[in-house]
CSV table of C-alpha atoms in Angstrom, one decimal:
chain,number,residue,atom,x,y,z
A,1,UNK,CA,-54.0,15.1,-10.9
A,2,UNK,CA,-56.2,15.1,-7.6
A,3,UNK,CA,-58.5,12.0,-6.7
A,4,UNK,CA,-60.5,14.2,-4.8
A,5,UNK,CA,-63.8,15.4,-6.6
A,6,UNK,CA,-64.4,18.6,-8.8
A,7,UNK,CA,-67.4,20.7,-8.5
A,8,UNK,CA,-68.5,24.3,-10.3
A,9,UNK,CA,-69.5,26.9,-7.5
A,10,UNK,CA,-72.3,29.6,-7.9
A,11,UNK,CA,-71.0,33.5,-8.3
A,12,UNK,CA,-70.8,34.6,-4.8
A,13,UNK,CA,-72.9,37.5,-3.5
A,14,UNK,CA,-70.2,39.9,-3.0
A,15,UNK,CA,-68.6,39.4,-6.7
A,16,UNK,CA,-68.8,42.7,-8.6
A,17,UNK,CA,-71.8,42.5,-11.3
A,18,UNK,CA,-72.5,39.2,-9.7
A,19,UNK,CA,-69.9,37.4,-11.6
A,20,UNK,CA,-66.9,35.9,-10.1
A,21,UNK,CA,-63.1,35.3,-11.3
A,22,UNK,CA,-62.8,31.6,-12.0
A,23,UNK,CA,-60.5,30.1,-9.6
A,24,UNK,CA,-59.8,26.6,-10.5
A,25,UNK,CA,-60.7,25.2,-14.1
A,26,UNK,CA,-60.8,21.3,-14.1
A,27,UNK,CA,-60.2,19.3,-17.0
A,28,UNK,CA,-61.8,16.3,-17.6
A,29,UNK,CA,-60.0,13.5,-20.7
A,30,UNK,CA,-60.3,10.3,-21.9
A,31,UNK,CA,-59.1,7.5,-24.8
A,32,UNK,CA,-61.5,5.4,-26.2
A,33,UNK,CA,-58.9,2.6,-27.5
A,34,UNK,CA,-55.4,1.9,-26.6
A,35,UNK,CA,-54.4,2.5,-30.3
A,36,UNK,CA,-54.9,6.0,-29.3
A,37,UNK,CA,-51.9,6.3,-27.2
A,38,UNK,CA,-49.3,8.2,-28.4
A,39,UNK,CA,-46.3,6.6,-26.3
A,40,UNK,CA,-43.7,8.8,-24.8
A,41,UNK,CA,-40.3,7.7,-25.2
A,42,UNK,CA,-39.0,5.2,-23.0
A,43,UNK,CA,-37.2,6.7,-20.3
A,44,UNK,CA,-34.6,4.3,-18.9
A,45,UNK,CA,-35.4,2.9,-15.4
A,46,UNK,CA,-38.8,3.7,-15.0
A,47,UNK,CA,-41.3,1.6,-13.7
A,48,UNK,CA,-44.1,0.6,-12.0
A,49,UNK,CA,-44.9,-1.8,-9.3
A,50,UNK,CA,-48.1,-2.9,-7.8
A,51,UNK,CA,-48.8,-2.0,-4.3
A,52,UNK,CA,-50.8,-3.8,-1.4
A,53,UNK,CA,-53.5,-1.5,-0.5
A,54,UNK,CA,-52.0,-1.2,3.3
A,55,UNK,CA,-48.7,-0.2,2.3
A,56,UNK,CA,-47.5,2.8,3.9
A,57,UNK,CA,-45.9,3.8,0.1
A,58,UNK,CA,-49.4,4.4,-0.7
A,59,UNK,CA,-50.1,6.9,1.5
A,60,UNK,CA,-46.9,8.6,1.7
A,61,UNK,CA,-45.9,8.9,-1.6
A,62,UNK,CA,-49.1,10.5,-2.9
A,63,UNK,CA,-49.4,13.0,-0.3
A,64,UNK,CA,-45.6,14.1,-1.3
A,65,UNK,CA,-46.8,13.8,-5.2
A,66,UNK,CA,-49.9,16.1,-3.7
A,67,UNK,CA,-48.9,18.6,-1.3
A,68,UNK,CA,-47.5,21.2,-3.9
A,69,UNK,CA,-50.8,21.1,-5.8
A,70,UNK,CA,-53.3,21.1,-2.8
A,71,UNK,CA,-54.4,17.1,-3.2
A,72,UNK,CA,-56.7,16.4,-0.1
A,73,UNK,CA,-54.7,13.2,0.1
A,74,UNK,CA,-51.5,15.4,1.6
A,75,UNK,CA,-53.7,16.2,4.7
A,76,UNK,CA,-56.0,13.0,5.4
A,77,UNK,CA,-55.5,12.1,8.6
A,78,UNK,CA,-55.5,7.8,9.2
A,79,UNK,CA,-59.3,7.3,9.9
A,80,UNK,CA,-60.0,9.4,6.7
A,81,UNK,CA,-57.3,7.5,4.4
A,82,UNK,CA,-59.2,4.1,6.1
A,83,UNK,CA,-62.2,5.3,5.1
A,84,UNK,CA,-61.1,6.7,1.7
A,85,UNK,CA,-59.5,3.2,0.9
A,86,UNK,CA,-62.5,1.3,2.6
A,87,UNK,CA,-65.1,2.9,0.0
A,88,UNK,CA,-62.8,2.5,-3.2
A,89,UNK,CA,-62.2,-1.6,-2.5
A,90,UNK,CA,-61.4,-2.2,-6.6
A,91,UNK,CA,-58.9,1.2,-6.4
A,92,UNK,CA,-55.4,-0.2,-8.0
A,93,UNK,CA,-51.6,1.4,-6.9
A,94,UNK,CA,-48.9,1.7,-8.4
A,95,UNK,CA,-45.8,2.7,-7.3
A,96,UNK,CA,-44.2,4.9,-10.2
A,97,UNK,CA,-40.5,3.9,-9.7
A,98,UNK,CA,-37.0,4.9,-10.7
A,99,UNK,CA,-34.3,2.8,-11.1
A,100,UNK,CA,-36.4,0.7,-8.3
A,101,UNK,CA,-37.0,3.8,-6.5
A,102,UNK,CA,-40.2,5.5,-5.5
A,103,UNK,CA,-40.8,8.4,-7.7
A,104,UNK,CA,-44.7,8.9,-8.3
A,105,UNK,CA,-48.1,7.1,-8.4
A,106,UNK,CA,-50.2,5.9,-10.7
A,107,UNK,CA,-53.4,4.7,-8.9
A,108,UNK,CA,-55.9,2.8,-11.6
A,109,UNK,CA,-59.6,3.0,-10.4
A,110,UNK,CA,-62.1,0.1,-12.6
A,111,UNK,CA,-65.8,1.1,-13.4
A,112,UNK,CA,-68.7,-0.3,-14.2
A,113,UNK,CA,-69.0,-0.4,-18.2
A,114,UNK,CA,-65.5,-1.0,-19.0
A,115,UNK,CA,-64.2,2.4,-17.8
A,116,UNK,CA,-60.7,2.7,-15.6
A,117,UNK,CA,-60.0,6.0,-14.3
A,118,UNK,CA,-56.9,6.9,-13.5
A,119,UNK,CA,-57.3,8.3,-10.0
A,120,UNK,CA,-54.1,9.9,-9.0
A,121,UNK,CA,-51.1,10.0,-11.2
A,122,UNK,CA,-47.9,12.3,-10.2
A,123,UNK,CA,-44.1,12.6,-9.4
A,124,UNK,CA,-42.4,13.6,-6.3
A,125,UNK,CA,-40.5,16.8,-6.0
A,126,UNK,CA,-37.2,15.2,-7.0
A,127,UNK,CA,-38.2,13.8,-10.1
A,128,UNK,CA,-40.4,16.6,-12.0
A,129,UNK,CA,-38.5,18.3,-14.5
A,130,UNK,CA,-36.1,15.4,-15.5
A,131,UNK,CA,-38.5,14.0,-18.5
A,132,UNK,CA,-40.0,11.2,-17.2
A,133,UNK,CA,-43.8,12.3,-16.6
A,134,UNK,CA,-44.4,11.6,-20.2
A,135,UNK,CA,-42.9,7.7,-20.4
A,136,UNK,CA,-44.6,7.6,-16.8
A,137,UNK,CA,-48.1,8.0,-17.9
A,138,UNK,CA,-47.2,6.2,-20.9
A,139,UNK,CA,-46.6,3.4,-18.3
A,140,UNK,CA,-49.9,4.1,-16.5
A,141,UNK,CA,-52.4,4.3,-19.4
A,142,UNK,CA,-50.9,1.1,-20.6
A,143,UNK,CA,-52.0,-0.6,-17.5
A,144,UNK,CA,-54.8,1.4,-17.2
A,145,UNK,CA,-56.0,-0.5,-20.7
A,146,UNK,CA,-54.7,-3.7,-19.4
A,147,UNK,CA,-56.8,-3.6,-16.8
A,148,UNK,CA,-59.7,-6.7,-15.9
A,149,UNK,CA,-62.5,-4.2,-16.7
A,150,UNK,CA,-65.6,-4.4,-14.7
A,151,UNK,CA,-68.9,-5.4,-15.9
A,152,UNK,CA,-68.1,-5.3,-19.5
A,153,UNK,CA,-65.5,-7.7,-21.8
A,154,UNK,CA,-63.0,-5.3,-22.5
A,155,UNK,CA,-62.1,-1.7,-21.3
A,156,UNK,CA,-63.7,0.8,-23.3
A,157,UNK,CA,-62.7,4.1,-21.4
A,158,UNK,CA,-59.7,5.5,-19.7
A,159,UNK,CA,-60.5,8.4,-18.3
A,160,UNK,CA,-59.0,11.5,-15.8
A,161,UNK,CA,-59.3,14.8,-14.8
A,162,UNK,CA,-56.6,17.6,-13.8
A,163,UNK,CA,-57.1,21.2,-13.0
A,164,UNK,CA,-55.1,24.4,-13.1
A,165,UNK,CA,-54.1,23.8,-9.4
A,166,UNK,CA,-52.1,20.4,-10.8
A,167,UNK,CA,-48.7,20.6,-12.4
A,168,UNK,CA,-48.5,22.8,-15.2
A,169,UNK,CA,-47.2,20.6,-18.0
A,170,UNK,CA,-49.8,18.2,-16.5
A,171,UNK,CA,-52.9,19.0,-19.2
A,172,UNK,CA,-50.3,18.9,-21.8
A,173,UNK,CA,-48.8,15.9,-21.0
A,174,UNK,CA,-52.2,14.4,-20.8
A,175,UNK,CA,-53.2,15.6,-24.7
A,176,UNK,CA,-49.9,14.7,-25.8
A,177,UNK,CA,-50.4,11.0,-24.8
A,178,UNK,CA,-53.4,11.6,-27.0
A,179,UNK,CA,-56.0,11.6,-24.2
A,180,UNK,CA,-58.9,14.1,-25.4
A,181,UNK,CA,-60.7,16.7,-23.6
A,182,UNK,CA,-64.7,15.6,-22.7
A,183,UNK,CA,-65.9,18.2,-19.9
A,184,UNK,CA,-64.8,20.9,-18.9
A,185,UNK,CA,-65.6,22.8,-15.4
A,186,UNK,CA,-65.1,26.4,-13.7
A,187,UNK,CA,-65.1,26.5,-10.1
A,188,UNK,CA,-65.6,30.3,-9.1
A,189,UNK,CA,-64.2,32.4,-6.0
């Protein structure tokens, strides 16, 4: 799941018929109330732990969780992670960790209304394909929902997006946790 935004682009000129291919199809889901979770199960020695905003985990990890799926967090230089940090002061991370090591992220984003997005959510390399994304987002959307909420009593939304670019078992992992589509876009080449 990127934390960089989605857009839908305009057939270009050159397309044939002046329709394009879609290249990228972004996925937009939510839950409206925790007792919508459908829990993965638990996957012994998984975890997550808070991180300070200016540790270099924060950084690090999600650029290795994004550089296989094109994340513009795997190429921000320091000024632009400053300044990508500096904008998003309410922006929560966690460190997804196994057996007290790092294995993912899980960054938890409050709104105004009672919404949390869930900004970035992944595993590195070594840990995809051992069954733990589904007890990690577990993990995460729990938090997510526990969450102080902003402007609003209780959270009323958790919400993310992924696109075809992101993991492949991503979207399903995502539905099967019993988040719901809402939007859906088509980016064009």
């Amino acid at each position: 799941m990127n934390d960089g935004s989605a857009r839908t682009a305009a057939p270009g000129p050159d397309s044939p018929s002046g329709s394009s291919r879609p290249r990228k199809t972004i996925t937009y889901l939510e839950m409206t109330d925790l007792g919508e979770l459908r829990p993965a199960p638990v996957a012994p020695g998984l975890g997550l732990r808070l991180l300070a905003p200016d540790s270099p985990l924060v950084r690090s990890v999600q650029g290795q969780v994004g550089e296989a799926h094109g994340w513009s967090a795997a190429y921000r230089t320091e000024e632009e992670w400053d300044a990508h940090q500096a904008a998003r002061p309410l922006r929560q991370y966690w460190l997804i960790t196994f057996e007290g090591e790092p294995a993912g992220v899980a960054y938890l984003e409050p709104q105004p209304g009672g919404d949390v997005e869930v900004t970035a959510f992944g595993l590195l390399p070594p840990y995809v394909g051992r069954g733990l994304g589904g007890y990690a987002l577990t993990l995460a959307l729990r938090q997510a929902w526990a969450t102080e909420p902003v402007g609003a009593r209780d959270v009323r939304r958790v919400w993310l997006h992924t696109s075809t670019t992101d993991h492949p078992r991503a979207l399903g992992n995502y539905r099967a946790r019993g988040l719901r589509p809402f939007r859906v876009e088509r980016e064009q080449e």
